């Protein structure tokens, strides 16, 4: 009897909710609808030099926004971090675990953490003086580029830098300020690629040893049809957990930039 009463109560409650939504819907249709705004873009001829300059500035800002991902990836520590994390996943042989979204998100937040002093220097010497009207736009761009160049100079190999200076047939610079950014940026990128591959090679060594031990053990036991990867994977994960691998790798990546 109690179950029947509960069912009746639930049925009445659902009927009440159903009619309530019908009444609210009819009331909303009866009321005047809120107009939806229309967004439009108009192109008109510039009538004075000031409007031309404003148009060029807008196009310049849009170009910078389009190139922002490349600037973030190529002129910061993001390249080394994502390469090391990718090598780590390959060494563990966990296929898509962690997924790409997690690796890229971790690399981005580590990049923000490592590049925070550079961003603070740019804000202090370029952005804030420009917003307050103390310096011009050209001076602000130069002041913003100086901390980034100093960061890249720290982790760029002289051999890579000499390569691009030789290819561009530039004169031998007497000081770092004379080196153009068009040679510094690609030299920094290939230096980071080499460093990332070196760290990845070191990461592979302990996991390869586990694969070799497991494969030789299975061969000696005559278990030819059993894939060694299935047996070695739990041992790899166990080793990585026991040594607190994530802490060691992130610590080494951060300390490598300080």
C-alpha positions as a Markdown table, in Angstrom:
| # | Residue | x | y | z |
|---|---|---|---|---|
| 1 | Unk | 0.0 | 0.0 | 0.0 |
| 2 | Unk | 2.8 | 2.4 | 0.8 |
| 3 | Unk | 4.5 | 1.8 | -2.5 |
| 4 | Unk | 1.2 | 2.5 | -4.3 |
| 5 | Unk | 0.8 | 5.8 | -2.4 |
| 6 | Unk | 4.4 | 6.8 | -3.2 |
| 7 | Unk | 3.8 | 6.0 | -6.9 |
| 8 | Unk | 0.6 | 8.1 | -6.9 |
| 9 | Unk | 2.5 | 11.0 | -5.3 |
| 10 | Unk | 5.3 | 10.8 | -7.9 |
| 11 | Unk | 2.8 | 10.6 | -10.7 |
| 12 | Unk | 0.9 | 13.6 | -9.4 |
| 13 | Unk | 4.2 | 15.5 | -9.0 |
| 14 | Unk | 5.3 | 14.7 | -12.5 |
| 15 | Unk | 1.9 | 15.8 | -13.9 |
| 16 | Unk | 2.2 | 19.1 | -11.9 |
| 17 | Unk | 5.7 | 19.7 | -13.3 |
| 18 | Unk | 4.5 | 18.9 | -16.9 |
| 19 | Unk | 1.6 | 21.4 | -16.7 |
| 20 | Unk | 3.9 | 24.0 | -15.0 |
| 21 | Unk | 6.3 | 23.9 | -17.9 |
| 22 | Unk | 3.4 | 24.2 | -20.4 |
| 23 | Unk | 2.0 | 27.2 | -18.5 |
| 24 | Unk | 5.4 | 28.9 | -18.3 |
| 25 | Unk | 6.0 | 28.3 | -22.0 |
| 26 | Unk | 2.6 | 29.7 | -23.0 |
| 27 | Unk | 3.3 | 32.7 | -20.8 |
| 28 | Unk | 6.7 | 33.3 | -22.4 |
| 29 | Unk | 5.2 | 33.2 | -25.9 |
| 30 | Unk | 2.5 | 35.6 | -24.9 |
| 31 | Unk | 5.1 | 38.2 | -23.7 |
| 32 | Unk | 7.0 | 40.3 | -26.2 |
| 33 | Unk | 10.2 | 38.7 | -27.1 |
| 34 | Unk | 13.6 | 40.3 | -26.3 |
| 35 | Unk | 15.2 | 41.6 | -29.5 |
| 36 | Unk | 18.5 | 39.9 | -30.4 |
| 37 | Unk | 21.2 | 42.4 | -31.3 |
| 38 | Unk | 22.8 | 42.2 | -34.8 |
| 39 | Unk | 26.5 | 42.5 | -35.1 |
| 40 | Unk | 27.8 | 44.0 | -38.3 |
| 41 | Unk | 31.2 | 45.1 | -39.7 |
| 42 | Unk | 31.3 | 48.1 | -42.0 |
| 43 | Unk | 34.2 | 49.0 | -44.3 |
| 44 | Unk | 34.5 | 52.7 | -45.2 |
| 45 | Unk | 37.1 | 54.8 | -46.9 |
| 46 | Unk | 39.6 | 56.5 | -44.6 |
| 47 | Unk | 39.3 | 60.3 | -44.8 |
| 48 | Unk | 42.3 | 61.4 | -42.9 |
| 49 | Unk | 45.8 | 60.1 | -42.0 |
| 50 | Unk | 44.7 | 59.4 | -38.4 |
| 51 | Unk | 42.1 | 56.8 | -39.6 |
| 52 | Unk | 44.7 | 55.2 | -41.8 |
| 53 | Unk | 47.1 | 54.8 | -38.8 |
| 54 | Unk | 44.3 | 53.4 | -36.7 |
| 55 | Unk | 43.5 | 50.8 | -39.4 |
| 56 | Unk | 47.1 | 49.8 | -39.7 |
| 57 | Unk | 47.3 | 49.4 | -35.9 |
| 58 | Unk | 44.3 | 47.1 | -35.9 |
| 59 | Unk | 45.7 | 45.0 | -38.6 |
| 60 | Unk | 49.0 | 44.8 | -36.7 |
| 61 | Unk | 47.2 | 43.7 | -33.6 |
| 62 | Unk | 45.3 | 41.0 | -35.5 |
| 63 | Unk | 48.6 | 39.8 | -37.0 |
| 64 | Unk | 50.2 | 39.5 | -33.6 |
| 65 | Unk | 47.2 | 37.6 | -32.2 |
| 66 | Unk | 47.4 | 35.2 | -35.2 |
| 67 | Unk | 51.1 | 34.6 | -34.5 |
| 68 | Unk | 50.7 | 34.4 | -30.7 |
| 69 | Unk | 50.6 | 30.6 | -30.6 |
| 70 | Unk | 53.9 | 30.4 | -32.6 |
| 71 | Unk | 55.5 | 32.9 | -30.4 |
| 72 | Unk | 54.5 | 31.0 | -27.3 |
| 73 | Unk | 55.7 | 27.7 | -28.6 |
| 74 | Unk | 58.9 | 28.7 | -30.3 |
| 75 | Unk | 60.3 | 31.6 | -28.2 |
| 76 | Unk | 59.7 | 30.1 | -24.8 |
| 77 | Unk | 60.5 | 26.8 | -22.9 |
| 78 | Unk | 57.4 | 25.1 | -24.2 |
| 79 | Unk | 59.2 | 23.2 | -27.0 |
| 80 | Unk | 61.6 | 21.4 | -24.6 |
| 81 | Unk | 58.9 | 20.6 | -22.1 |
| 82 | Unk | 56.4 | 19.1 | -24.6 |
| 83 | Unk | 59.2 | 17.0 | -26.2 |
| 84 | Unk | 60.3 | 15.6 | -22.9 |
| 85 | Unk | 56.8 | 14.7 | -21.9 |
| 86 | Unk | 56.1 | 13.1 | -25.3 |
| 87 | Unk | 59.3 | 11.0 | -24.9 |
| 88 | Unk | 58.2 | 10.0 | -21.4 |
| 89 | Unk | 54.9 | 8.7 | -22.7 |
| 90 | Unk | 56.7 | 6.7 | -25.5 |
| 91 | Unk | 59.1 | 5.2 | -23.0 |
| 92 | Unk | 56.3 | 4.1 | -20.7 |
| 93 | Unk | 54.5 | 2.6 | -23.8 |
| 94 | Unk | 51.2 | 3.8 | -22.3 |
| 95 | Unk | 49.8 | 4.7 | -25.8 |
| 96 | Unk | 47.6 | 7.7 | -25.3 |
| 97 | Unk | 47.9 | 7.9 | -21.5 |
| 98 | Unk | 48.2 | 10.7 | -20.4 |
| 99 | Unk | 46.2 | 12.1 | -23.4 |
| 100 | Unk | 47.5 | 15.0 | -25.5 |
| 101 | Unk | 45.3 | 17.5 | -23.8 |
| 102 | Unk | 46.8 | 16.7 | -20.4 |
| 103 | Unk | 50.4 | 16.9 | -21.7 |
| 104 | Unk | 49.8 | 20.2 | -23.6 |
| 105 | Unk | 48.0 | 21.7 | -20.6 |
| 106 | Unk | 50.8 | 20.7 | -18.2 |
| 107 | Unk | 53.4 | 22.1 | -20.7 |
| 108 | Unk | 51.5 | 25.4 | -20.9 |
| 109 | Unk | 51.2 | 25.9 | -17.2 |
| 110 | Unk | 54.9 | 25.0 | -16.7 |
| 111 | Unk | 55.7 | 27.5 | -19.4 |
| 112 | Unk | 53.7 | 30.2 | -17.6 |
| 113 | Unk | 55.5 | 29.3 | -14.4 |
| 114 | Unk | 59.0 | 29.4 | -15.8 |
| 115 | Unk | 58.4 | 32.5 | -18.0 |
| 116 | Unk | 56.8 | 34.5 | -15.2 |
| 117 | Unk | 59.9 | 36.5 | -14.4 |
| 118 | Unk | 60.3 | 37.4 | -18.1 |
| 119 | Unk | 56.6 | 38.4 | -18.2 |
| 120 | Unk | 57.0 | 40.6 | -15.1 |
| 121 | Unk | 60.0 | 42.3 | -16.6 |
| 122 | Unk | 58.1 | 43.0 | -19.8 |
| 123 | Unk | 55.2 | 44.4 | -17.9 |
| 124 | Unk | 57.4 | 46.6 | -15.8 |
| 125 | Unk | 59.6 | 48.0 | -18.6 |
| 126 | Unk | 57.3 | 47.9 | -21.6 |
| 127 | Unk | 53.6 | 47.6 | -21.0 |
| 128 | Unk | 53.0 | 49.8 | -18.0 |
| 129 | Unk | 55.2 | 52.7 | -19.3 |
| 130 | Unk | 53.5 | 52.5 | -22.6 |
| 131 | Unk | 50.0 | 52.5 | -21.0 |
| 132 | Unk | 50.9 | 55.5 | -18.9 |
| 133 | Unk | 52.2 | 57.4 | -22.0 |
| 134 | Unk | 55.9 | 57.5 | -20.9 |
| 135 | Unk | 57.3 | 55.8 | -23.9 |
| 136 | Unk | 56.3 | 55.3 | -27.6 |
| 137 | Unk | 55.1 | 52.1 | -29.2 |
| 138 | Unk | 58.4 | 51.5 | -30.9 |
| 139 | Unk | 60.3 | 51.8 | -27.6 |
| 140 | Unk | 57.7 | 49.6 | -25.9 |
| 141 | Unk | 58.3 | 46.8 | -28.5 |
| 142 | Unk | 62.1 | 47.1 | -28.0 |
| 143 | Unk | 61.8 | 46.9 | -24.2 |
| 144 | Unk | 59.5 | 43.9 | -24.5 |
| 145 | Unk | 61.8 | 42.1 | -26.8 |
| 146 | Unk | 64.9 | 42.6 | -24.6 |
| 147 | Unk | 63.9 | 40.1 | -21.8 |
| 148 | Unk | 62.8 | 37.5 | -24.4 |
| 149 | Unk | 66.2 | 37.8 | -26.2 |
| 150 | Unk | 68.1 | 37.5 | -22.9 |
| 151 | Unk | 66.1 | 34.4 | -22.1 |
| 152 | Unk | 66.9 | 32.8 | -25.5 |
| 153 | Unk | 70.6 | 33.8 | -25.3 |
| 154 | Unk | 70.9 | 31.7 | -22.1 |
| 155 | Unk | 69.8 | 28.5 | -23.7 |
| 156 | Unk | 71.1 | 28.9 | -27.3 |
| 157 | Unk | 74.3 | 27.1 | -28.3 |
| 158 | Unk | 77.0 | 29.1 | -29.9 |
| 159 | Unk | 77.3 | 26.5 | -32.6 |
| 160 | Unk | 73.6 | 26.9 | -33.6 |
| 161 | Unk | 73.8 | 30.6 | -33.5 |
| 162 | Unk | 76.9 | 30.7 | -35.6 |
| 163 | Unk | 75.2 | 28.4 | -38.2 |
| 164 | Unk | 72.4 | 30.9 | -38.9 |
| 165 | Unk | 74.8 | 33.9 | -38.8 |
| 166 | Unk | 76.9 | 32.1 | -41.4 |
| 167 | Unk | 74.0 | 31.2 | -43.6 |
| 168 | Unk | 72.6 | 34.8 | -43.5 |
| 169 | Unk | 76.2 | 36.1 | -44.4 |
| 170 | Unk | 76.0 | 38.6 | -41.6 |
| 171 | Unk | 79.0 | 40.4 | -40.2 |
| 172 | Unk | 80.5 | 38.9 | -37.1 |
| 173 | Unk | 78.8 | 40.7 | -34.2 |
| 174 | Unk | 80.9 | 42.3 | -31.5 |
| 175 | Unk | 78.3 | 42.0 | -28.8 |
| 176 | Unk | 75.0 | 40.2 | -28.2 |
| 177 | Unk | 72.9 | 43.2 | -29.0 |
| 178 | Unk | 74.2 | 43.1 | -32.6 |
| 179 | Unk | 72.8 | 39.7 | -33.2 |
| 180 | Unk | 69.5 | 40.0 | -35.2 |
| 181 | Unk | 66.4 | 38.2 | -33.9 |
| 182 | Unk | 65.9 | 36.5 | -37.2 |
| 183 | Unk | 69.1 | 34.5 | -36.5 |
| 184 | Unk | 68.6 | 34.1 | -32.7 |
| 185 | Unk | 65.1 | 32.6 | -32.9 |
| 186 | Unk | 65.8 | 29.6 | -35.1 |
| 187 | Unk | 69.1 | 29.0 | -33.3 |
| 188 | Unk | 67.2 | 28.9 | -30.0 |
| 189 | Unk | 64.6 | 26.5 | -31.5 |
| 190 | Unk | 67.1 | 23.9 | -32.7 |
| 191 | Unk | 69.0 | 24.2 | -29.4 |
| 192 | Unk | 65.8 | 23.4 | -27.5 |
| 193 | Unk | 65.1 | 20.5 | -29.8 |
| 194 | Unk | 68.6 | 19.0 | -29.2 |
| 195 | Unk | 68.2 | 19.4 | -25.4 |
| 196 | Unk | 64.8 | 17.8 | -25.4 |
| 197 | Unk | 66.0 | 14.8 | -27.4 |
| 198 | Unk | 69.0 | 14.4 | -25.0 |
| 199 | Unk | 66.7 | 14.3 | -22.0 |
| 200 | Unk | 64.4 | 11.9 | -23.9 |
| 201 | Unk | 67.3 | 9.5 | -24.5 |
| 202 | Unk | 68.1 | 9.4 | -20.8 |
| 203 | Unk | 64.5 | 8.8 | -20.0 |
| 204 | Unk | 64.4 | 5.7 | -22.3 |
| 205 | Unk | 67.4 | 3.9 | -20.7 |
| 206 | Unk | 65.7 | 2.5 | -17.5 |
| 207 | Unk | 62.6 | 1.5 | -19.4 |
| 208 | Unk | 64.5 | -0.2 | -22.1 |
| 209 | Unk | 66.4 | -2.3 | -19.5 |
| 210 | Unk | 63.0 | -3.4 | -18.1 |
| 211 | Unk | 61.9 | -4.4 | -21.6 |
| 212 | Unk | 65.1 | -6.4 | -22.2 |
| 213 | Unk | 64.9 | -8.2 | -18.9 |
| 214 | Unk | 61.2 | -9.2 | -19.4 |
| 215 | Unk | 61.8 | -10.2 | -23.0 |
| 216 | Unk | 64.8 | -12.4 | -22.1 |
| 217 | Unk | 62.9 | -14.0 | -19.2 |
| 218 | Unk | 59.9 | -14.9 | -21.4 |
| 219 | Unk | 62.3 | -16.3 | -24.0 |
| 220 | Unk | 64.0 | -18.5 | -21.4 |
| 221 | Unk | 60.6 | -19.8 | -20.2 |
| 222 | Unk | 59.5 | -20.6 | -23.7 |
| 223 | Unk | 56.6 | -18.2 | -23.7 |
| 224 | Unk | 57.1 | -17.0 | -27.3 |
| 225 | Unk | 53.5 | -16.0 | -28.0 |
| 226 | Unk | 53.1 | -13.7 | -25.1 |
| 227 | Unk | 53.9 | -10.0 | -26.0 |
| 228 | Unk | 56.7 | -8.7 | -23.7 |
| 229 | Unk | 55.1 | -5.3 | -23.7 |
| 230 | Unk | 52.0 | -6.6 | -21.7 |
| 231 | Unk | 54.3 | -7.9 | -19.0 |
| 232 | Unk | 56.8 | -5.0 | -18.9 |
| 233 | Unk | 54.2 | -2.2 | -18.8 |
| 234 | Unk | 53.1 | -2.8 | -15.2 |
| 235 | Unk | 56.7 | -3.0 | -14.1 |
| 236 | Unk | 57.4 | 0.3 | -15.9 |
| 237 | Unk | 54.5 | 2.0 | -14.2 |
| 238 | Unk | 55.5 | 0.6 | -10.8 |
| 239 | Unk | 59.1 | 1.8 | -11.2 |
| 240 | Unk | 57.9 | 5.2 | -12.3 |
| 241 | Unk | 55.6 | 5.5 | -9.3 |
| 242 | Unk | 58.2 | 4.2 | -6.8 |
| 243 | Unk | 60.8 | 6.8 | -7.8 |
| 244 | Unk | 58.1 | 9.6 | -7.9 |
| 245 | Unk | 58.8 | 10.1 | -11.6 |
| 246 | Unk | 56.5 | 13.1 | -12.2 |
| 247 | Unk | 58.2 | 15.0 | -9.4 |
| 248 | Unk | 61.7 | 14.2 | -10.7 |
| 249 | Unk | 60.9 | 15.1 | -14.3 |
| 250 | Unk | 59.1 | 18.4 | -13.5 |
| 251 | Unk | 61.9 | 19.3 | -11.0 |
| 252 | Unk | 64.6 | 18.7 | -13.6 |
| 253 | Unk | 62.7 | 20.6 | -16.3 |
| 254 | Unk | 62.2 | 23.7 | -14.1 |
| 255 | Unk | 65.7 | 23.7 | -12.6 |
| 256 | Unk | 67.1 | 23.4 | -16.1 |
| 257 | Unk | 65.8 | 26.9 | -16.8 |
| 258 | Unk | 67.2 | 28.5 | -13.7 |
